[in-house]
Short mmCIF file of C-alpha atoms in Angstrom, two decimals:
data_model
loop_
_atom_site.label_atom_id
_atom_site.label_comp_id
_atom_site.label_asym_id
_atom_site.label_seq_id
_atom_site.Cartn_x
_atom_site.Cartn_y
_atom_site.Cartn_z
CA MET A 1 -53.36 77.59 -44.45
CA LYS A 2 -50.42 77.41 -46.79
CA ILE A 3 -48.61 74.16 -47.51
CA THR A 4 -45.41 73.96 -49.51
CA VAL A 5 -45.53 70.97 -51.86
CA ARG A 6 -42.32 69.56 -53.26
CA TYR A 7 -42.69 67.35 -56.32
CA PHE A 8 -40.26 64.62 -57.32
CA ALA A 9 -39.64 62.95 -60.66
CA LEU A 10 -42.58 62.62 -63.06
CA LEU A 11 -44.74 64.75 -60.80
CA ARG A 12 -42.25 67.60 -61.06
CA GLU A 13 -42.46 67.34 -64.84
CA ALA A 14 -46.27 67.28 -64.74
CA ALA A 15 -46.44 70.21 -62.32
CA GLY A 16 -43.90 72.18 -64.33
CA ALA A 17 -42.26 73.19 -61.06
CA GLU A 18 -40.37 71.60 -58.23
CA VAL A 19 -42.15 73.49 -55.48
CA GLU A 20 -45.64 74.90 -55.25
CA SER A 21 -47.52 76.69 -52.49
CA VAL A 22 -51.02 75.27 -52.02
CA GLU A 23 -53.73 77.01 -50.03
CA LEU A 24 -55.87 74.57 -48.02
CA ALA A 25 -59.23 75.51 -46.56
CA GLY A 26 -60.64 74.07 -43.35
CA GLY A 27 -59.49 73.90 -39.76
CA SER A 28 -57.48 70.73 -39.40
CA PRO A 29 -56.73 69.23 -42.81
CA LEU A 30 -54.99 65.92 -43.33
CA LEU A 31 -52.40 64.96 -45.92
CA GLY A 32 -55.23 63.11 -47.67
CA ASP A 33 -57.11 66.41 -48.03
CA LEU A 34 -54.11 68.01 -49.74
CA LEU A 35 -53.80 65.05 -52.10
CA GLY A 36 -57.54 65.21 -52.77
CA THR A 37 -57.22 68.91 -53.65
CA LEU A 38 -54.40 68.16 -56.09
CA GLU A 39 -56.28 65.17 -57.58
CA GLY A 40 -59.37 67.27 -58.06
CA ARG A 41 -57.70 69.83 -60.27
CA GLY A 42 -58.34 67.71 -63.35
CA ASP A 43 -54.88 68.33 -64.81
CA ARG A 44 -52.10 65.85 -65.60
CA LEU A 45 -50.56 66.26 -62.16
CA GLY A 46 -53.86 65.43 -60.48
CA GLU A 47 -54.33 62.41 -62.70
CA MET A 48 -50.86 61.12 -61.88
CA ILE A 49 -51.32 61.54 -58.14
CA ARG A 50 -54.65 59.71 -58.40
CA GLU A 51 -53.44 56.84 -60.56
CA ARG A 52 -49.83 56.20 -59.64
CA PRO A 53 -48.45 54.79 -56.42
CA ILE A 54 -47.01 57.69 -54.44
CA LEU A 55 -45.00 58.12 -51.24
CA CYS A 56 -45.25 61.25 -49.12
CA ALA A 57 -43.30 62.96 -46.37
CA VAL A 58 -44.38 65.82 -44.15
CA ASN A 59 -41.43 67.93 -43.02
CA ARG A 60 -39.15 65.07 -44.16
CA LYS A 61 -40.97 62.45 -42.04
CA TYR A 62 -42.66 59.68 -43.98
CA ALA A 63 -46.43 60.12 -43.72
CA GLY A 64 -49.68 58.49 -44.78
CA ARG A 65 -52.90 60.17 -45.89
CA GLU A 66 -54.11 60.31 -42.28
CA ALA A 67 -51.24 62.62 -41.22
CA PRO A 68 -52.43 66.03 -39.94
CA LEU A 69 -51.08 69.15 -41.63
CA GLU A 70 -50.24 72.49 -40.13
CA ASP A 71 -49.71 75.90 -41.66
CA GLY A 72 -46.25 76.15 -43.20
CA ASP A 73 -45.69 72.38 -43.47
CA GLU A 74 -43.65 71.05 -46.35
CA VAL A 75 -45.05 68.00 -48.11
CA ALA A 76 -42.88 65.96 -50.48
CA ILE A 77 -44.54 63.64 -52.99
CA PHE A 78 -42.48 60.93 -54.66
CA PRO A 79 -43.82 58.55 -57.32
CA PRO A 80 -41.65 55.41 -57.62
CA VAL A 81 -41.39 54.02 -61.17
CA SER A 82 -41.07 50.41 -62.27
CA GLY A 83 -37.81 48.62 -62.93
CA GLY A 84 -35.55 46.36 -60.95
CA MET B 1 10.76 40.72 -39.04
CA LYS B 2 7.01 40.64 -39.54
CA ILE B 3 5.25 39.61 -42.74
CA ARG B 4 1.63 38.76 -43.49
CA VAL B 5 0.82 35.21 -44.52
CA ASN B 6 -2.76 34.77 -45.69
CA GLU B 7 -3.42 38.13 -44.05
CA GLN B 8 -2.26 36.91 -40.63
CA GLU B 9 0.86 38.42 -39.10
CA VAL B 10 3.79 35.99 -38.94
CA GLU B 11 7.28 36.52 -37.46
CA VAL B 12 10.11 35.26 -39.72
CA GLY B 13 13.88 35.55 -39.53
CA GLU B 14 15.90 38.01 -41.61
CA GLY B 15 16.71 36.56 -45.02
CA ALA B 16 13.83 34.06 -44.98
CA THR B 17 12.70 32.88 -48.40
CA VAL B 18 9.21 32.31 -49.72
CA GLU B 19 9.87 28.57 -49.80
CA GLU B 20 10.99 28.42 -46.17
CA VAL B 21 7.85 30.15 -45.02
CA ARG B 22 5.65 27.94 -47.22
CA ARG B 23 7.17 24.79 -45.67
CA ARG B 24 6.75 26.15 -42.18
CA VAL B 25 3.26 27.67 -42.40
CA LYS B 26 1.39 25.74 -45.07
CA PRO B 27 3.47 22.93 -46.53
CA ASP B 28 0.64 21.61 -48.70
CA ALA B 29 0.27 24.98 -50.52
CA ASP B 30 0.94 24.72 -54.24
CA VAL B 31 0.04 28.29 -55.15
CA VAL B 32 2.34 30.94 -53.74
CA ILE B 33 1.64 34.66 -54.27
CA HIS B 34 4.23 37.13 -53.04
CA ASN B 35 3.09 40.78 -52.88
CA GLY B 36 0.44 40.09 -55.48
CA PHE B 37 2.52 38.09 -57.97
CA PRO B 38 3.36 34.39 -58.42
CA ALA B 39 6.61 33.88 -56.55
CA PRO B 40 9.75 31.88 -57.33
CA ALA B 41 10.56 29.58 -54.38
CA GLY B 42 13.87 31.28 -53.66
CA ALA B 43 12.47 34.83 -53.47
CA LEU B 44 13.67 36.70 -50.42
CA LEU B 45 11.14 38.17 -48.03
CA ARG B 46 11.28 41.68 -46.63
CA GLU B 47 9.63 43.28 -43.62
CA GLY B 48 5.93 43.93 -44.30
CA ASP B 49 5.68 41.62 -47.32
CA GLY B 50 2.46 39.77 -48.04
CA LEU B 51 2.36 36.10 -48.86
CA VAL B 52 -0.71 34.14 -49.91
CA LEU B 53 -0.38 30.36 -49.65
CA ILE B 54 -3.15 28.29 -51.20
CA ARG B 55 -3.70 24.61 -51.82
CA ARG B 56 -5.32 24.43 -55.26
CA GLY B 57 -8.84 23.03 -55.09
CA LYS B 58 -9.07 23.23 -51.29
CA HIS B 59 -11.23 25.90 -49.72
CA PRO B 60 -9.65 28.02 -47.03
CA ASP B 61 -11.25 27.73 -43.59
CA ARG B 62 -13.53 30.45 -42.29
CA GLN B 63 -10.91 32.64 -40.66
CA GLU B 64 -8.50 32.31 -43.54
CA LEU B 65 -11.12 33.06 -46.18
CA GLU B 66 -12.33 36.04 -44.23
CA SER B 67 -8.82 37.46 -44.04
CA LEU B 68 -8.21 36.86 -47.72
CA LEU B 69 -11.55 38.25 -48.84
CA VAL B 70 -11.29 41.48 -46.96
CA ALA B 71 -7.60 42.05 -47.64
CA ARG B 72 -8.47 44.97 -49.90
CA HIS B 73 -11.03 46.52 -47.59
CA THR B 74 -10.39 49.64 -45.57
CA PRO B 75 -9.23 48.62 -42.08
CA GLY B 76 -12.05 48.51 -39.54
CA VAL B 77 -14.78 47.99 -42.12
CA HIS B 78 -15.01 44.24 -41.95
CA GLU B 79 -15.87 43.96 -38.25
CA LYS B 80 -18.90 46.19 -38.78
CA MET B 81 -19.95 44.34 -41.95
CA LYS B 82 -19.83 41.02 -40.08
CA GLN B 83 -22.35 42.29 -37.53
CA GLY B 84 -24.71 43.46 -40.27
CA LYS B 85 -28.05 41.84 -41.09
CA ILE B 86 -29.65 43.13 -44.28
CA GLY B 87 -33.04 42.39 -45.83
CA VAL B 88 -33.22 42.22 -49.63
CA ALA B 89 -36.75 42.36 -51.04
CA GLY B 90 -36.70 41.05 -54.61
CA LEU B 91 -33.83 39.15 -56.19
CA GLY B 92 -33.92 40.46 -59.74
CA GLY B 93 -31.40 42.76 -61.39
CA LEU B 94 -31.12 44.98 -58.34
CA GLY B 95 -31.47 42.51 -55.50
CA SER B 96 -29.20 39.80 -56.88
CA ALA B 97 -26.40 42.32 -57.54
CA VAL B 98 -26.85 43.98 -54.13
CA ALA B 99 -26.63 40.56 -52.46
CA VAL B 100 -23.48 39.65 -54.38
CA ALA B 101 -21.82 42.96 -53.43
CA LEU B 102 -22.78 42.56 -49.78
CA ALA B 103 -21.56 38.94 -49.70
CA ARG B 104 -18.23 40.08 -51.13
CA MET B 105 -18.13 42.73 -48.38
CA GLY B 106 -18.59 39.97 -45.80
CA VAL B 107 -21.95 41.16 -44.46
CA GLY B 108 -22.94 38.72 -41.73
CA ARG B 109 -26.49 37.80 -42.65
CA LEU B 110 -28.74 38.37 -45.65
CA VAL B 111 -32.49 37.86 -45.59
CA LEU B 112 -33.34 37.11 -49.22
CA THR B 113 -36.91 37.13 -50.49
CA ASP B 114 -38.43 36.42 -53.90
CA PHE B 115 -41.10 34.12 -55.28
CA ASP B 116 -39.86 33.94 -58.87
CA VAL B 117 -37.85 31.39 -60.78
CA VAL B 118 -34.88 32.30 -62.98
CA GLU B 119 -36.01 32.97 -66.57
CA PRO B 120 -33.76 33.17 -69.62
CA SER B 121 -34.50 36.90 -70.06
CA ASN B 122 -33.20 37.55 -66.53
CA LEU B 123 -29.69 36.64 -67.60
CA ASN B 124 -29.27 40.00 -69.37
CA ARG B 125 -28.73 41.67 -65.99
CA GLN B 126 -29.30 39.36 -63.04
CA GLN B 127 -26.64 37.42 -61.14
CA TYR B 128 -27.66 33.91 -62.27
CA PHE B 129 -26.33 31.38 -64.76
CA LEU B 130 -27.82 29.60 -67.72
CA GLU B 131 -27.99 26.24 -65.96
CA GLN B 132 -30.05 27.88 -63.18
CA VAL B 133 -32.97 28.75 -65.49
CA GLY B 134 -36.14 27.37 -63.94
CA ARG B 135 -34.73 27.26 -60.40
CA LEU B 136 -36.10 29.37 -57.55
CA LYS B 137 -34.19 32.65 -57.40
CA THR B 138 -33.77 32.35 -53.63
CA GLU B 139 -32.03 28.98 -53.93
CA ALA B 140 -30.04 29.81 -57.06
CA LEU B 141 -28.74 33.04 -55.53
CA ALA B 142 -27.87 31.36 -52.23
CA GLU B 143 -25.86 28.82 -54.22
CA ASN B 144 -24.02 31.60 -56.08
CA LEU B 145 -23.30 33.53 -52.90
CA ALA B 146 -21.93 30.38 -51.27
CA ARG B 147 -19.52 30.03 -54.18
CA ILE B 148 -18.20 33.50 -53.31
CA ASN B 149 -18.33 33.35 -49.53
CA PRO B 150 -19.87 30.28 -47.87
CA PHE B 151 -19.72 31.96 -44.47
CA VAL B 152 -22.36 34.60 -45.15
CA GLY B 153 -25.53 33.53 -43.35
CA VAL B 154 -28.57 33.53 -45.59
CA SER B 155 -32.26 33.21 -44.74
CA LEU B 156 -34.33 32.35 -47.80
CA HIS B 157 -38.00 33.20 -48.13
CA ASN B 158 -39.68 31.98 -51.24
CA LEU B 159 -42.85 34.02 -51.01
CA GLU B 160 -44.55 37.25 -51.95
CA ILE B 161 -43.93 40.07 -49.50
CA THR B 162 -47.05 41.70 -48.11
CA PRO B 163 -47.71 44.42 -45.53
CA GLN B 164 -48.65 41.59 -43.18
CA ASN B 165 -45.53 39.44 -43.48
CA ALA B 166 -42.81 42.06 -44.12
CA PRO B 167 -42.24 43.13 -40.49
CA SER B 168 -41.70 39.57 -39.27
CA LEU B 169 -39.62 38.53 -42.32
CA PHE B 170 -37.28 41.45 -41.83
CA ALA B 171 -37.31 41.55 -38.01
CA GLY B 172 -33.90 42.51 -36.68
CA VAL B 173 -32.39 43.75 -39.95
CA HIS B 174 -30.34 46.93 -39.95
CA VAL B 175 -31.50 48.02 -43.42
CA VAL B 176 -34.14 46.87 -45.92
CA VAL B 177 -33.17 47.02 -49.60
CA GLU B 178 -36.18 47.55 -51.85
CA ALA B 179 -35.31 45.77 -55.08
CA PHE B 180 -38.70 45.09 -56.62
CA ASP B 181 -39.67 45.61 -60.21
CA ARG B 182 -43.20 47.03 -60.05
CA ALA B 183 -43.84 50.55 -58.78
CA GLU B 184 -46.83 49.38 -56.70
CA ALA B 185 -44.71 46.77 -54.92
CA LYS B 186 -41.98 49.34 -54.26
CA ALA B 187 -44.49 51.73 -52.68
CA MET B 188 -46.06 48.94 -50.61
CA LEU B 189 -42.75 47.78 -49.15
CA ILE B 190 -41.47 51.28 -48.41
CA ASP B 191 -44.76 52.21 -46.78
CA THR B 192 -44.79 49.05 -44.66
CA VAL B 193 -41.20 49.31 -43.43
CA LEU B 194 -41.35 53.01 -42.66
CA ARG B 195 -44.65 52.66 -40.80
CA GLU B 196 -44.20 49.31 -39.09
CA MET B 197 -40.45 49.12 -38.47
CA PRO B 198 -39.44 52.42 -36.84
CA GLY B 199 -35.76 53.24 -37.15
CA VAL B 200 -35.06 50.80 -39.98
CA PRO B 201 -33.84 52.64 -43.09
CA VAL B 202 -35.03 51.63 -46.55
CA VAL B 203 -32.72 51.86 -49.55
CA ALA B 204 -35.00 51.83 -52.58
CA ALA B 205 -34.51 52.26 -56.32
CA SER B 206 -36.54 54.12 -58.90
CA GLY B 207 -35.55 55.14 -62.42
CA LEU B 208 -32.87 52.87 -63.84
CA ALA B 209 -34.19 51.55 -67.14
CA GLY B 210 -32.61 52.21 -70.53
CA PHE B 211 -29.15 53.40 -71.44
CA GLY B 212 -29.26 57.00 -70.31
CA PRO B 213 -26.16 58.49 -68.71
CA ALA B 214 -24.83 56.41 -65.85
CA ASP B 215 -24.18 59.62 -63.94
CA GLY B 216 -27.91 60.35 -63.94
CA ILE B 217 -28.27 57.67 -61.27
CA VAL B 218 -27.81 59.16 -57.83
CA THR B 219 -28.76 58.42 -54.22
CA ARG B 220 -31.32 60.82 -52.72
CA ARG B 221 -32.95 61.12 -49.33
CA VAL B 222 -36.67 61.49 -49.94
CA ALA B 223 -37.64 61.37 -46.25
CA ASP B 224 -35.93 60.43 -43.00
CA ASN B 225 -34.81 56.80 -43.34
CA LEU B 226 -35.81 56.65 -47.01
CA TYR B 227 -33.03 56.67 -49.58
CA VAL B 228 -33.92 56.33 -53.25
CA VAL B 229 -31.38 55.44 -55.92
CA GLY B 230 -31.99 56.17 -59.59
CA ASP B 231 -32.65 58.99 -62.02
CA GLU B 232 -36.30 59.09 -60.74
CA VAL B 233 -37.87 58.96 -64.17
CA SER B 234 -36.52 56.16 -66.41
CA GLU B 235 -39.35 53.71 -66.08
CA ALA B 236 -39.18 50.15 -67.39
CA ARG B 237 -41.65 49.95 -70.30
CA PRO B 238 -41.77 48.80 -73.90
CA GLY B 239 -38.96 50.63 -75.68
CA GLU B 240 -37.01 51.23 -72.48
CA GLY B 241 -35.61 47.97 -71.20
CA LEU B 242 -33.73 46.97 -68.10
CA MET B 243 -30.08 46.29 -68.86
CA ALA B 244 -27.02 45.20 -66.94
CA PRO B 245 -24.99 48.43 -66.85
CA ARG B 246 -27.54 50.88 -65.45
CA VAL B 247 -29.26 48.32 -63.25
CA GLY B 248 -25.80 47.41 -61.96
CA VAL B 249 -24.93 51.06 -61.30
CA ALA B 250 -28.15 51.45 -59.32
CA ALA B 251 -27.65 48.17 -57.41
CA HIS B 252 -24.17 49.21 -56.39
CA HIS B 253 -25.42 52.61 -55.28
CA GLN B 254 -27.84 50.69 -53.08
CA ALA B 255 -25.12 48.37 -51.77
CA ASN B 256 -22.87 51.33 -51.02
CA ALA B 257 -25.67 53.10 -49.15
CA VAL B 258 -26.10 49.92 -47.08
CA VAL B 259 -22.37 49.81 -46.33
CA ARG B 260 -22.41 53.45 -45.26
CA LEU B 261 -25.43 52.89 -43.02
CA LEU B 262 -23.71 49.87 -41.41
CA LEU B 263 -20.62 52.01 -40.84
CA GLY B 264 -22.78 54.68 -39.21
CA VAL B 265 -22.17 57.35 -41.83
CA ASP B 266 -24.76 59.28 -43.79
CA PRO B 267 -25.27 57.65 -47.22
CA LEU B 268 -25.27 61.13 -48.77
CA GLY B 269 -22.06 62.29 -47.10
#
């Protein structure tokens, strides 16, 4: 199934794009599976998703790694940065 | 004819002077401001004029202060602010400035949480004073807010916020303001509120360090009920410090988003 991934902030810079279409294998993947796929790529984006705190939304609803994904879903990934 | 004295409507006769009204309404007042300027006693009043009568050194009572404080607000705003209860998580550069702005707006109740004490380096951007160095931020800020508006209710929690205690600390608030410093703490609070407190919006901040353009700081909706203020990328780190102007811009974006949420309008317009 195809998931549209929207990157914010430093992740957008690392991905070199704001939006990417990611193909996920398997019958009923979770948000955690998508993140695992991205982490496993071994590039800077994957490293950042693995090491930084991130917040995710599926179709604009806040979601945790246990959230189920469906074909055509849009996942947003936002990495907050320090400072206050 | 009708004039406003300390923001209350008062009926006075044609040709009444400032001095006559002072004697009648507040004879102990020794500061008299007529339409925004110090007034000579014999000044004539006209329909619709505004008069502020103050006794130097004496605090106005609750109703009077409220009227005076909100005299510049858009009509109808104050009643909604008064009903508002807002949680502020972290009382550093963001949280202390958000709390000051909301107190000046007359927000009814603020739930203020922090476990730090005021340090000298905080004074470059945070709403504390030199003599408060070493004091708990919760108590020092409450003291400062009371000097602005003693009628704002404050609940102080001098502790570290965790996923376990956040829902009960912020029970009943209309909005939670995320004003932490560390990215991990920001993510933890946002995650906890959005999961455990359905319907409560979070106004967070991310990307406000340094002296980049002020206009780079904007308010975004990242997910339903999650608003994030900042330029997204300017991280606090060696070489990119946290300074009053940009932190203040971000804090006031947050405060304005809170005001808009309390008024029932979309923070993004």
